[in-house]
Short mmCIF file of C-alpha atoms in Angstrom, two decimals:
data_model
loop_
_atom_site.label_atom_id
_atom_site.label_comp_id
_atom_site.label_asym_id
_atom_site.label_seq_id
_atom_site.Cartn_x
_atom_site.Cartn_y
_atom_site.Cartn_z
CA MET A 1 0.00 0.00 0.00
CA SER A 2 1.41 3.39 -0.98
CA LEU A 3 1.62 6.18 1.50
CA PRO A 4 -1.21 8.69 1.27
CA ALA A 5 -0.28 12.01 -0.24
CA LYS A 6 -1.79 13.81 2.70
CA GLN A 7 -0.69 13.02 6.21
CA ASN A 8 -4.11 13.79 7.73
CA THR A 9 -2.47 15.34 10.71
CA ILE A 10 -4.74 17.19 13.09
CA HIS A 11 -3.28 20.34 14.62
CA ILE A 12 -5.03 21.86 17.60
CA GLU A 13 -3.64 25.06 19.13
CA GLN A 14 -5.05 27.04 22.04
CA LEU A 15 -8.52 25.77 21.13
CA ARG A 16 -11.39 27.14 23.18
CA LYS A 17 -15.09 26.72 23.38
CA SER A 18 -17.13 29.00 25.55
CA TYR A 19 -20.73 29.93 26.03
CA ASN A 20 -22.24 33.13 27.33
CA GLU A 21 -19.67 35.11 25.34
CA HIS A 22 -21.83 38.15 24.78
CA GLY A 23 -23.90 37.95 27.92
CA ALA A 24 -23.27 39.77 31.14
CA GLY A 25 -20.98 38.20 33.72
CA ASP A 26 -18.12 35.78 33.33
CA ILE A 27 -17.34 33.80 30.25
CA HIS A 28 -17.67 30.08 30.88
CA TYR A 29 -15.32 27.80 29.05
CA ILE A 30 -16.20 24.22 28.28
CA ILE A 31 -12.70 23.61 27.02
CA LYS A 32 -9.89 26.07 27.25
CA ASP A 33 -6.47 26.23 25.59
CA VAL A 34 -6.31 22.71 24.25
CA ASN A 35 -3.06 21.92 22.42
CA LEU A 36 -2.74 18.65 20.58
CA VAL A 37 -1.19 17.15 17.48
CA ILE A 38 -2.57 13.88 16.19
CA LYS A 39 -0.55 12.24 13.46
CA GLY A 40 -2.10 10.56 10.42
CA GLY A 41 -2.85 6.91 11.02
CA GLU A 42 -2.66 7.23 14.75
CA PHE A 43 -5.10 5.71 17.24
CA PHE A 44 -5.68 8.45 19.78
CA VAL A 45 -7.93 8.06 22.80
CA LEU A 46 -9.48 10.96 24.68
CA LEU A 47 -10.06 9.80 28.23
CA GLY A 48 -11.87 11.73 30.89
CA PRO A 49 -14.82 11.75 33.27
CA SER A 50 -18.35 12.58 32.13
CA GLY A 51 -18.96 16.22 31.38
CA CYS A 52 -15.30 17.07 30.85
CA GLY A 53 -15.83 18.30 27.32
CA LYS A 54 -14.34 15.38 25.41
CA SER A 55 -17.44 15.08 23.23
CA THR A 56 -17.36 18.83 22.67
CA LEU A 57 -13.77 18.56 21.45
CA LEU A 58 -14.72 15.67 19.18
CA ASN A 59 -17.70 17.57 17.81
CA MET A 60 -15.45 20.53 17.09
CA ILE A 61 -13.06 18.33 15.12
CA ALA A 62 -16.10 16.92 13.30
CA GLY A 63 -17.16 20.46 12.44
CA PHE A 64 -20.53 20.24 14.23
CA VAL A 65 -19.60 22.76 16.91
CA SER A 66 -17.82 26.00 16.10
CA LYS A 67 -14.79 27.09 18.05
CA SER A 68 -14.62 30.25 20.15
CA GLY A 69 -10.88 30.73 19.72
CA GLY A 70 -7.62 29.09 18.71
CA ASN A 71 -6.76 26.94 15.74
CA LEU A 72 -8.11 23.62 14.54
CA LYS A 73 -6.62 22.33 11.33
CA VAL A 74 -6.46 19.13 9.35
CA ASP A 75 -3.40 19.29 7.08
CA ASP A 76 -3.26 23.10 7.30
CA VAL A 77 -6.92 23.45 6.36
CA GLU A 78 -9.05 25.12 8.99
CA VAL A 79 -12.01 23.00 10.11
CA GLN A 80 -15.18 25.02 9.58
CA ARG A 81 -17.88 22.54 8.73
CA PRO A 82 -18.47 18.80 8.64
CA GLY A 83 -16.69 17.04 5.79
CA SER A 84 -16.59 13.54 4.43
CA ASP A 85 -12.87 13.33 5.30
CA ARG A 86 -13.92 13.17 8.97
CA ALA A 87 -16.42 10.43 9.69
CA VAL A 88 -18.31 10.26 12.95
CA VAL A 89 -19.46 7.13 14.77
CA PHE A 90 -22.05 8.16 17.33
CA GLN A 91 -22.71 6.65 20.72
CA GLN A 92 -26.35 5.92 19.99
CA ALA A 93 -26.79 3.86 16.85
CA ASP A 94 -30.55 4.20 17.15
CA SER A 95 -30.48 7.94 16.79
CA SER A 96 -27.90 8.05 14.02
CA LEU A 97 -28.78 5.13 11.75
CA PHE A 98 -31.64 5.58 9.30
CA PRO A 99 -34.32 3.11 10.41
CA TRP A 100 -36.14 3.29 7.06
CA LEU A 101 -33.11 1.98 5.20
CA THR A 102 -31.79 -1.58 5.22
CA VAL A 103 -28.27 -2.39 6.37
CA ARG A 104 -27.01 -2.17 2.82
CA GLU A 105 -28.86 1.07 2.10
CA ASN A 106 -27.48 2.60 5.28
CA VAL A 107 -23.94 1.63 4.30
CA GLU A 108 -24.47 3.02 0.79
CA PHE A 109 -25.97 6.32 2.00
CA GLY A 110 -22.85 8.44 1.61
CA LEU A 111 -22.09 6.95 -1.79
CA ARG A 112 -25.64 7.62 -2.96
CA MET A 113 -25.28 11.26 -1.90
CA LYS A 114 -22.16 11.44 -4.03
CA LYS A 115 -24.05 9.78 -6.91
CA THR A 116 -21.66 6.86 -7.14
CA PRO A 117 -22.88 4.38 -9.80
CA LYS A 118 -24.94 1.53 -8.46
CA ALA A 119 -22.55 -1.30 -9.33
CA GLU A 120 -19.67 0.46 -7.63
CA ARG A 121 -21.84 1.22 -4.62
CA ARG A 122 -22.70 -2.40 -4.27
CA GLU A 123 -19.10 -3.49 -4.52
CA ILE A 124 -18.01 -1.04 -1.83
CA SER A 125 -20.89 -1.83 0.51
CA ASP A 126 -20.22 -5.55 0.10
CA ARG A 127 -16.62 -5.03 1.08
CA TYR A 128 -17.34 -3.05 4.24
CA ILE A 129 -20.31 -5.15 5.31
CA ARG A 130 -17.97 -8.13 5.12
CA LEU A 131 -15.24 -6.24 6.98
CA VAL A 132 -17.51 -5.57 9.95
CA GLY A 133 -18.87 -9.12 9.87
CA LEU A 134 -22.44 -8.42 8.78
CA SER A 135 -22.57 -10.52 5.61
CA GLY A 136 -25.97 -12.14 5.34
CA HIS A 137 -27.73 -9.26 7.14
CA GLU A 138 -27.75 -6.80 4.21
CA ALA A 139 -31.51 -6.80 3.74
CA LYS A 140 -32.38 -6.35 7.41
CA PHE A 141 -33.58 -3.12 8.95
CA PRO A 142 -31.72 -1.65 11.97
CA LYS A 143 -34.56 -2.51 14.34
CA GLU A 144 -34.01 -6.19 13.54
CA LEU A 145 -30.40 -6.02 14.75
CA SER A 146 -28.79 -6.20 18.18
CA GLY A 147 -26.96 -3.23 19.70
CA GLY A 148 -23.55 -4.55 18.70
CA MET A 149 -24.67 -5.21 15.14
CA LYS A 150 -26.06 -1.69 14.86
CA GLN A 151 -22.69 -0.27 15.81
CA ARG A 152 -21.13 -2.46 13.14
CA VAL A 153 -23.52 -0.93 10.63
CA GLN A 154 -22.47 2.54 11.75
CA LEU A 155 -18.84 1.59 11.33
CA ALA A 156 -19.37 0.11 7.86
CA ARG A 157 -21.45 3.12 6.89
CA VAL A 158 -18.68 5.61 7.61
CA LEU A 159 -15.88 3.40 6.28
CA ALA A 160 -17.70 3.11 2.94
CA ASN A 161 -17.01 6.82 2.36
CA ASP A 162 -13.30 6.16 2.83
CA PRO A 163 -12.72 8.95 5.34
CA ALA A 164 -9.20 9.79 6.48
CA ILE A 165 -10.23 10.31 10.07
CA LEU A 166 -12.64 8.34 12.24
CA LEU A 167 -14.17 10.22 15.15
CA MET A 168 -15.78 7.89 17.65
CA ASP A 169 -17.84 9.16 20.57
CA GLU A 170 -18.09 6.36 23.14
CA PRO A 171 -19.43 4.03 20.47
CA PHE A 172 -19.39 0.95 22.69
CA GLY A 173 -20.68 2.65 25.82
CA ALA A 174 -24.18 1.24 25.48
CA LEU A 175 -23.13 -2.34 24.73
CA ASP A 176 -22.92 -5.25 27.14
CA ALA A 177 -19.45 -6.20 28.38
CA MET A 178 -18.96 -9.20 26.10
CA THR A 179 -20.12 -7.55 22.90
CA ARG A 180 -18.05 -4.57 23.82
CA ARG A 181 -14.90 -6.66 24.12
CA THR A 182 -15.50 -8.21 20.70
CA MET A 183 -16.13 -4.82 19.12
CA GLN A 184 -12.93 -3.40 20.64
CA LYS A 185 -10.88 -6.23 19.15
CA GLU A 186 -12.49 -5.82 15.77
CA LEU A 187 -12.03 -2.08 15.77
CA VAL A 188 -8.31 -2.57 16.33
CA ASN A 189 -8.21 -5.04 13.43
CA ILE A 190 -10.12 -2.68 11.15
CA TRP A 191 -7.88 0.21 12.11
CA ARG A 192 -4.77 -1.81 11.39
CA GLU A 193 -6.20 -2.91 8.07
CA THR A 194 -7.41 0.49 6.90
CA HIS A 195 -4.74 2.82 8.36
CA LYS A 196 -7.28 5.45 9.37
CA THR A 197 -6.61 8.09 11.96
CA VAL A 198 -8.89 7.30 14.88
CA ILE A 199 -9.91 9.61 17.69
CA PHE A 200 -11.83 7.62 20.24
CA VAL A 201 -13.64 9.18 23.18
CA THR A 202 -14.23 7.11 26.30
CA HIS A 203 -14.45 7.34 30.08
CA ASP A 204 -13.31 3.74 30.53
CA ILE A 205 -9.60 3.37 31.39
CA GLN A 206 -9.44 -0.25 30.33
CA GLU A 207 -11.00 0.52 26.96
CA ALA A 208 -8.58 3.39 26.47
CA LEU A 209 -5.63 1.10 27.19
CA LEU A 210 -6.87 -1.70 24.96
CA LEU A 211 -7.26 0.60 21.98
CA GLY A 212 -5.04 3.66 21.98
CA GLU A 213 -1.46 4.28 20.95
CA ARG A 214 -1.66 7.51 22.86
CA ILE A 215 -4.12 8.41 25.57
CA GLY A 216 -4.93 12.05 26.23
CA ILE A 217 -6.28 12.70 29.69
CA MET A 218 -8.85 15.46 30.00
CA SER A 219 -9.31 17.28 33.26
CA VAL A 220 -12.66 17.76 34.93
CA GLY A 221 -14.59 20.73 33.50
CA PRO A 222 -15.29 23.58 33.26
CA SER A 223 -12.35 25.09 31.39
CA SER A 224 -11.07 21.58 30.82
CA ASN A 225 -7.91 20.77 29.03
CA ILE A 226 -5.70 17.86 28.02
CA THR A 227 -3.46 17.63 31.06
CA ASP A 228 -1.36 14.57 30.22
CA ILE A 229 -0.67 12.24 27.35
CA TYR A 230 0.29 8.65 28.04
CA ASP A 231 2.11 6.62 25.39
CA ASN A 232 0.93 3.07 25.14
CA THR A 233 3.43 1.02 23.16
CA LEU A 234 2.09 -2.40 24.12
CA PRO A 235 1.72 -4.62 21.06
CA TYR A 236 -1.73 -5.44 19.63
CA PRO A 237 -3.79 -7.42 20.40
CA ARG A 238 -3.42 -6.31 23.95
CA ASP A 239 -3.67 -8.54 26.95
CA VAL A 240 -5.54 -7.18 29.96
CA ALA A 241 -3.70 -9.59 32.23
CA ALA A 242 -0.20 -8.48 31.16
CA PRO A 243 1.81 -6.80 33.97
CA GLU A 244 2.67 -3.78 31.78
CA PHE A 245 -1.01 -3.27 31.05
CA TYR A 246 -1.79 -3.47 34.73
CA SER A 247 0.88 -0.98 35.77
CA LEU A 248 -0.22 1.54 33.14
CA TYR A 249 -3.80 1.08 34.26
CA ASN A 250 -2.78 1.84 37.83
CA ARG A 251 -0.87 4.94 36.82
CA ILE A 252 -3.85 6.40 35.00
CA GLN A 253 -6.19 5.36 37.78
CA ALA A 254 -3.95 7.14 40.28
CA HIS A 255 -3.94 10.19 38.04
CA PHE A 256 -7.73 10.50 38.28
CA GLU A 257 -7.78 9.87 42.00
CA GLU A 258 -5.38 12.74 42.61
CA GLU A 259 -7.79 15.23 41.06
CA MET B 1 -63.58 -15.91 28.30
CA LYS B 2 -61.04 -16.38 25.50
CA TRP B 3 -63.77 -16.68 22.86
CA LEU B 4 -64.93 -13.15 23.69
CA GLU B 5 -61.59 -11.74 22.55
CA LYS B 6 -62.09 -13.10 19.06
CA LYS B 7 -62.71 -10.14 16.85
CA TRP B 8 -65.73 -11.42 14.94
CA VAL B 9 -67.39 -12.44 18.21
CA SER B 10 -66.85 -9.10 19.96
CA VAL B 11 -67.82 -7.05 16.93
CA SER B 12 -70.96 -9.10 16.30
CA LEU B 13 -71.96 -8.82 19.95
CA LEU B 14 -71.37 -5.09 19.91
CA TRP B 15 -73.56 -4.54 16.87
CA LEU B 16 -76.22 -6.89 18.19
CA GLY B 17 -76.30 -4.96 21.47
CA ALA B 18 -76.52 -1.66 19.62
CA LEU B 19 -79.34 -2.95 17.47
CA ILE B 20 -81.29 -4.12 20.52
CA ILE B 21 -80.94 -0.79 22.31
CA TRP B 22 -81.82 1.05 19.15
CA GLN B 23 -84.92 -1.08 18.62
CA LEU B 24 -85.95 -0.60 22.27
CA GLY B 25 -85.56 3.16 21.84
CA ALA B 26 -87.71 3.04 18.74
CA LEU B 27 -90.42 1.10 20.53
CA LEU B 28 -90.29 3.46 23.49
CA TYR B 29 -90.42 6.79 21.64
CA GLY B 30 -92.17 5.87 18.41
CA PRO B 31 -90.88 5.85 14.82
CA ASP B 32 -91.09 9.62 14.29
CA VAL B 33 -88.62 10.42 17.07
CA VAL B 34 -86.41 7.34 16.88
CA PRO B 35 -86.88 5.37 13.68
CA GLY B 36 -85.95 1.76 14.34
CA PRO B 37 -83.55 -0.40 12.32
CA TRP B 38 -86.29 -1.65 10.04
CA ALA B 39 -87.67 1.82 9.33
CA THR B 40 -84.14 3.02 8.56
CA ILE B 41 -83.55 0.19 6.10
CA LYS B 42 -86.85 1.03 4.40
CA GLY B 43 -85.90 4.70 4.22
CA GLY B 44 -82.53 3.70 2.79
CA LYS B 45 -84.18 1.55 0.14
CA GLU B 46 -86.31 4.49 -0.94
CA LEU B 47 -83.27 6.71 -1.30
CA ILE B 48 -81.33 4.05 -3.18
CA ALA B 49 -84.27 3.39 -5.46
CA ASP B 50 -84.49 6.97 -6.75
CA GLY B 51 -80.70 7.16 -7.03
CA THR B 52 -80.20 10.08 -4.69
CA LEU B 53 -78.28 8.20 -1.99
CA MET B 54 -75.48 6.98 -4.23
CA GLN B 55 -75.27 10.37 -5.90
CA TYR B 56 -75.05 12.16 -2.53
CA ILE B 57 -72.43 9.77 -1.18
CA GLY B 58 -70.47 10.19 -4.39
CA ILE B 59 -70.55 13.99 -4.31
CA SER B 60 -69.63 14.21 -0.61
CA PHE B 61 -66.86 11.72 -1.10
CA TYR B 62 -65.55 13.57 -4.13
CA ARG B 63 -65.44 16.88 -2.25
CA VAL B 64 -63.65 15.38 0.73
CA LEU B 65 -61.16 13.53 -1.43
CA ILE B 66 -60.21 16.50 -3.62
CA GLY B 67 -59.96 18.97 -0.74
CA TRP B 68 -58.14 16.55 1.50
CA VAL B 69 -55.57 15.54 -1.11
CA LEU B 70 -54.95 19.12 -2.25
CA GLY B 71 -54.82 20.41 1.33
CA SER B 72 -52.32 17.73 2.32
CA LEU B 73 -50.15 18.29 -0.72
CA LEU B 74 -50.04 21.98 0.10
CA ALA B 75 -49.52 21.47 3.83
CA ILE B 76 -46.60 19.01 3.73
CA PRO B 77 -44.05 21.34 2.08
CA VAL B 78 -45.26 24.23 4.23
CA GLY B 79 -44.83 22.15 7.39
CA LEU B 80 -41.37 21.06 6.28
CA ALA B 81 -40.35 24.65 5.60
CA ILE B 82 -41.67 25.90 8.94
CA GLY B 83 -39.93 23.08 10.78
CA LYS B 84 -36.65 23.37 8.93
CA VAL B 85 -36.18 27.11 8.71
CA HIS B 86 -35.94 28.74 12.09
CA ILE B 87 -36.82 32.24 10.96
CA ILE B 88 -40.01 31.06 9.23
CA ARG B 89 -40.98 29.20 12.38
CA ILE B 90 -40.64 32.29 14.54
CA PHE B 91 -43.21 34.08 12.40
CA ALA B 92 -45.46 31.16 11.54
CA GLU B 93 -45.92 29.49 14.89
CA PRO B 94 -47.96 32.17 16.71
CA PHE B 95 -50.14 32.53 13.63
CA LEU B 96 -50.69 28.77 13.42
CA ASN B 97 -51.56 28.59 17.09
CA PHE B 98 -54.10 31.34 16.63
CA ILE B 99 -55.82 30.16 13.50
CA ARG B 100 -56.03 26.46 14.39
CA PHE B 101 -58.70 27.29 16.97
CA ILE B 102 -61.03 28.66 14.31
CA PRO B 103 -63.16 25.75 13.12
CA PRO B 104 -63.76 25.37 9.37
CA ILE B 105 -67.52 25.82 9.77
CA ALA B 106 -66.93 29.38 10.95
CA PHE B 107 -65.53 30.22 7.53
CA ILE B 108 -68.44 28.95 5.43
CA THR B 109 -70.05 32.30 4.74
CA LEU B 110 -66.74 33.95 3.94
CA PHE B 111 -65.72 31.12 1.65
CA LEU B 112 -69.06 31.40 -0.17
CA VAL B 113 -68.37 35.09 -0.72
CA TRP B 114 -64.79 34.47 -1.78
CA PHE B 115 -65.11 31.30 -3.86
CA GLY B 116 -68.74 31.30 -4.96
CA ILE B 117 -71.53 28.86 -4.21
CA GLY B 118 -70.12 26.13 -6.47
CA GLU B 119 -67.73 23.31 -5.67
CA GLN B 120 -64.79 25.64 -5.13
CA SER B 121 -65.98 26.97 -1.80
CA LYS B 122 -66.56 23.46 -0.43
CA ILE B 123 -63.20 22.20 -1.60
CA ALA B 124 -61.53 25.29 -0.18
CA LEU B 125 -63.22 24.56 3.13
CA ILE B 126 -61.93 20.97 3.19
CA MET B 127 -58.48 22.24 2.30
CA TYR B 128 -58.65 24.61 5.23
CA ALA B 129 -59.80 21.80 7.53
CA THR B 130 -56.92 19.63 6.34
CA PHE B 131 -54.17 22.19 6.04
CA PHE B 132 -53.45 23.19 9.63
CA ILE B 133 -53.58 19.70 11.08
CA VAL B 134 -51.14 18.41 8.49
CA VAL B 135 -48.87 21.46 8.86
CA LEU B 136 -48.72 21.09 12.65
CA ASN B 137 -48.03 17.38 12.51
CA THR B 138 -45.36 17.76 9.83
CA LEU B 139 -43.77 20.56 11.82
CA THR B 140 -43.73 18.45 14.98
CA GLY B 141 -42.16 15.62 13.01
CA VAL B 142 -39.41 17.82 11.62
CA LEU B 143 -38.59 19.12 15.09
CA ALA B 144 -38.41 15.55 16.40
CA VAL B 145 -35.75 14.41 13.90
CA GLU B 146 -32.69 13.47 15.93
CA GLU B 147 -29.74 15.79 15.55
CA ASP B 148 -27.44 12.77 15.18
CA LYS B 149 -29.19 11.74 11.98
CA ILE B 150 -28.70 15.15 10.40
CA ARG B 151 -25.13 15.35 11.63
CA SER B 152 -24.23 11.91 10.35
CA ALA B 153 -25.74 12.68 6.94
CA ARG B 154 -23.85 15.93 6.81
CA SER B 155 -20.56 14.30 7.73
CA MET B 156 -21.15 11.73 4.99
CA GLY B 157 -21.21 14.55 2.48
CA ALA B 158 -24.94 15.23 2.11
CA GLY B 159 -25.93 18.76 1.10
CA GLU B 160 -28.84 20.64 2.71
CA TRP B 161 -31.35 19.62 0.03
CA GLN B 162 -30.20 16.04 0.22
CA ILE B 163 -30.63 16.11 3.99
CA LEU B 164 -34.17 17.43 3.54
CA LEU B 165 -35.07 14.82 0.95
CA HIS B 166 -33.20 11.79 2.28
CA VAL B 167 -33.29 12.34 6.04
CA ILE B 168 -35.96 14.80 7.15
CA VAL B 169 -38.77 13.69 4.84
CA PRO B 170 -38.42 9.94 5.58
CA ALA B 171 -37.93 10.58 9.30
CA THR B 172 -41.04 12.77 9.35
CA THR B 173 -43.22 10.39 7.34
CA PRO B 174 -44.98 8.79 10.36
CA TYR B 175 -45.96 12.24 11.63
CA ILE B 176 -47.18 13.36 8.22
CA PHE B 177 -49.16 10.16 7.92
CA THR B 178 -50.84 10.70 11.29
CA GLY B 179 -51.64 14.30 10.39
CA VAL B 180 -53.17 13.36 7.06
CA ARG B 181 -55.19 10.62 8.72
CA LEU B 182 -56.55 12.93 11.41
CA ALA B 183 -57.34 15.51 8.74
CA MET B 184 -59.62 12.99 7.07
CA GLY B 185 -61.88 13.11 10.13
CA THR B 186 -62.07 16.88 10.25
CA SER B 187 -62.69 16.95 6.50
CA TYR B 188 -65.87 14.91 6.93
CA MET B 189 -67.03 17.21 9.71
CA ALA B 190 -66.38 20.27 7.58
CA ILE B 191 -68.11 18.98 4.48
CA ILE B 192 -71.28 18.01 6.34
CA GLY B 193 -71.48 21.50 7.82
CA ALA B 194 -70.95 23.09 4.44
CA GLU B 195 -73.52 20.88 2.73
CA MET B 196 -76.10 21.64 5.39
CA ILE B 197 -75.76 25.34 4.93
CA ALA B 198 -74.90 25.84 1.30
CA SER B 199 -75.55 22.94 -1.00
CA ASN B 200 -78.20 21.15 -3.00
CA GLU B 201 -76.63 17.74 -2.81
CA GLY B 202 -74.48 15.60 -0.61
CA VAL B 203 -74.96 13.63 2.58
CA GLY B 204 -75.02 16.79 4.70
CA TYR B 205 -77.77 18.19 2.49
CA LEU B 206 -79.70 14.92 2.86
CA ILE B 207 -79.54 15.09 6.66
CA TRP B 208 -80.50 18.75 6.76
CA ASN B 209 -83.18 18.58 4.10
CA SER B 210 -84.92 15.58 5.68
CA ARG B 211 -86.19 17.86 8.43
CA LEU B 212 -88.53 19.54 5.94
CA PHE B 213 -90.34 16.24 5.38
CA PHE B 214 -89.93 15.12 8.97
CA ARG B 215 -88.15 12.05 7.68
CA THR B 216 -86.05 11.12 10.69
CA ASP B 217 -85.41 7.74 9.08
CA TRP B 218 -83.57 9.50 6.23
CA ILE B 219 -81.48 11.32 8.81
CA PHE B 220 -80.51 7.95 10.25
CA VAL B 221 -79.59 6.74 6.78
CA GLY B 222 -77.34 9.79 6.37
CA LEU B 223 -75.68 9.20 9.72
CA PHE B 224 -74.93 5.59 8.87
CA CYS B 225 -73.52 6.57 5.49
CA LEU B 226 -71.17 9.03 7.15
CA GLY B 227 -70.00 6.43 9.63
CA PHE B 228 -69.33 3.90 6.91
CA MET B 229 -67.62 6.40 4.60
CA GLY B 230 -65.27 7.49 7.34
CA PHE B 231 -64.66 3.97 8.53
CA PHE B 232 -63.78 2.61 5.13
CA THR B 233 -61.61 5.47 3.96
CA ASP B 234 -59.72 5.36 7.28
CA ARG B 235 -59.22 1.61 7.04
CA LEU B 236 -58.08 1.90 3.45
CA PHE B 237 -55.62 4.63 4.35
CA GLY B 238 -54.34 2.68 7.35
CA TRP B 239 -53.84 -0.37 5.18
CA PHE B 240 -51.96 1.74 2.66
CA GLY B 241 -49.73 3.03 5.46
CA ARG B 242 -48.94 -0.42 6.74
CA LYS B 243 -48.19 -1.84 3.31
CA VAL B 244 -46.45 1.00 1.52
CA LEU B 245 -44.91 3.09 4.31
CA TYR B 246 -43.91 0.19 6.53
CA ARG B 247 -40.21 0.93 6.39
CA TYR B 248 -40.74 4.48 7.63
CA GLY B 249 -42.19 3.17 10.86
CA VAL B 250 -45.82 3.98 10.08
CA VAL B 251 -47.85 1.84 12.44
CA THR B 252 -51.61 1.89 12.48
CA ALA B 253 -53.97 0.06 14.77
CA GLY B 254 -53.75 -3.44 13.45
CA PRO B 255 -56.22 -6.25 13.97
CA ARG B 256 -54.81 -6.99 17.41
CA ARG B 257 -53.88 -4.65 20.21
CA ARG B 258 -52.17 -5.32 23.48
#
C-alpha cells in the first residue's frame, strides 16, 4: 500500500469553546487552551470523566460545533464545517442510523449522496459489510439487529465513504461487556487494516488502554484541558492480564484519583 | 372468556347490542322520534331506489377527497419549511396557534363570498380543515428528527437539500401520515357542515333537508352513510400506510392490540 499524499495530521492550538460570550458576567469555558497534534494513522484516545468536554472537542473536530478561539486544522486546512474526510461514529446507533433503510442502504448512503454508480456502490458496501462481519444481514432493517450489530452498521457506513479520520464518541458505551470486548478487538483489526486516523472518546480506562497508541487525559470541567498524554506502546492485540497493562492502568487510575 | 376476545365475536356482539338498544328506543319513543332499524332500512331503500343516496355519497366523497388531497399536498411542504427554517418558524408558529382554533364551519359564509356557491368553496373549506392539522403534525415531526441523523448525513457529504429529501422527509413520514389521517376526520365534519348550509346535494344536504319532510329515518340513513364512509376510507388509508410506508415506521392500529 502506498503512503497517502496527505498526512491527515490534526493540529489543535489554544482551542477554546465558551458559552455566554456576549452575555453579562463571566465567560464560561467548556474547554480552554487545548493543544494537541494527532498524526495521520494514529489511534488516539481521549479519556476523561463525564462532562469534561471530550465530546465537545470531538464535535469541534467533526465540524458540528464551532470554536470560540484558537486553531483547529487538518493538514493546514481550517475546520469550519463537517466534511466527508472526517467520519463520525455516534454513541447511539438508534439515533444516528436511518431506520427506514436496510443495512445495505445505510452503508451506501454516503455513496448515494455522491451519486456513485450503483454497481460500484454495491461493490463497496459488500466489502465493508464483510469487513464488519455483517454478511448475510444486508436486507435487514436496523430494528431487527442487536446493539452490537447496529454499531457495526455505523462503522461500515462511515468506512464506505473512505474517510481519512474516524471520530468515535463512546461508540461501545451502550453495549454489554462481552459484545463490547469483541467490538474493541475488531475495531483494532479494522484500524490496522485500513490505516485510518482514529480519535476515540471514552471514560473507561481499560477501553482506552486496549485501543489507543496515545491516551490524552482530560481534566474535569469547566475550562477543561488535556493535562497529560500517556504513550501506550504495548503490542496489539493487547492482553488485559499483562503486567505492563496493569501498571499503566494503575498509573492512569492514580492520576484521576489525585484530582 | 377467551372466545370473547375473538374479533368477529366481539364485533358481532357489539352490533347486536346496539341494534337491541336502538330497537328498544324506537319502541319506546315511536318511529317519528327514533326510527328503528327496520324503518331506517326502508328509508334507505327508498333513497337508493331513486338514485339520490349513491349520488349524494359520491358527491360528498368527491369533495372530501379533492380537498383533503390538495390540502395535504399543500400542507406538507409548508410544514417542512416551517420546521426546517428557524426564521419562518418564529413568524409562523404564533399565527398557526391562533388560527387552528377557528373551526372550518366558521368560515363557510366567507368562503361562499370568496369562492362562490359552487364546488370551489366546499373544496376550499376541506383544504382549510386539512391544512393546519397536516402542517402542525409535519412541523412536529421535523422538530423531532434526531440531531445525530442530520449530523451523520452531513458528515457523509450530504448537502442541505439532500438532507431534507433523504433524512428529514423519511424521518417525518410517520408524523405526516398521522396528520393526514386525522385531517380525514375533520374533512368529513367540515363537508357536512358546508352541505347543510350551502348545498343542494351531498350527505349533509340529505340530513339537513330531511327535516322539511320530517323524515327522521332518512337522517338515520345519512348518519350511517357518514359512519361507513369514514370507517372505510380510514381503514383503506391505514392499510396503505402499513403496506407502503412500513419501512418508515408507520404503524396503524392493526387487527390486534395489546
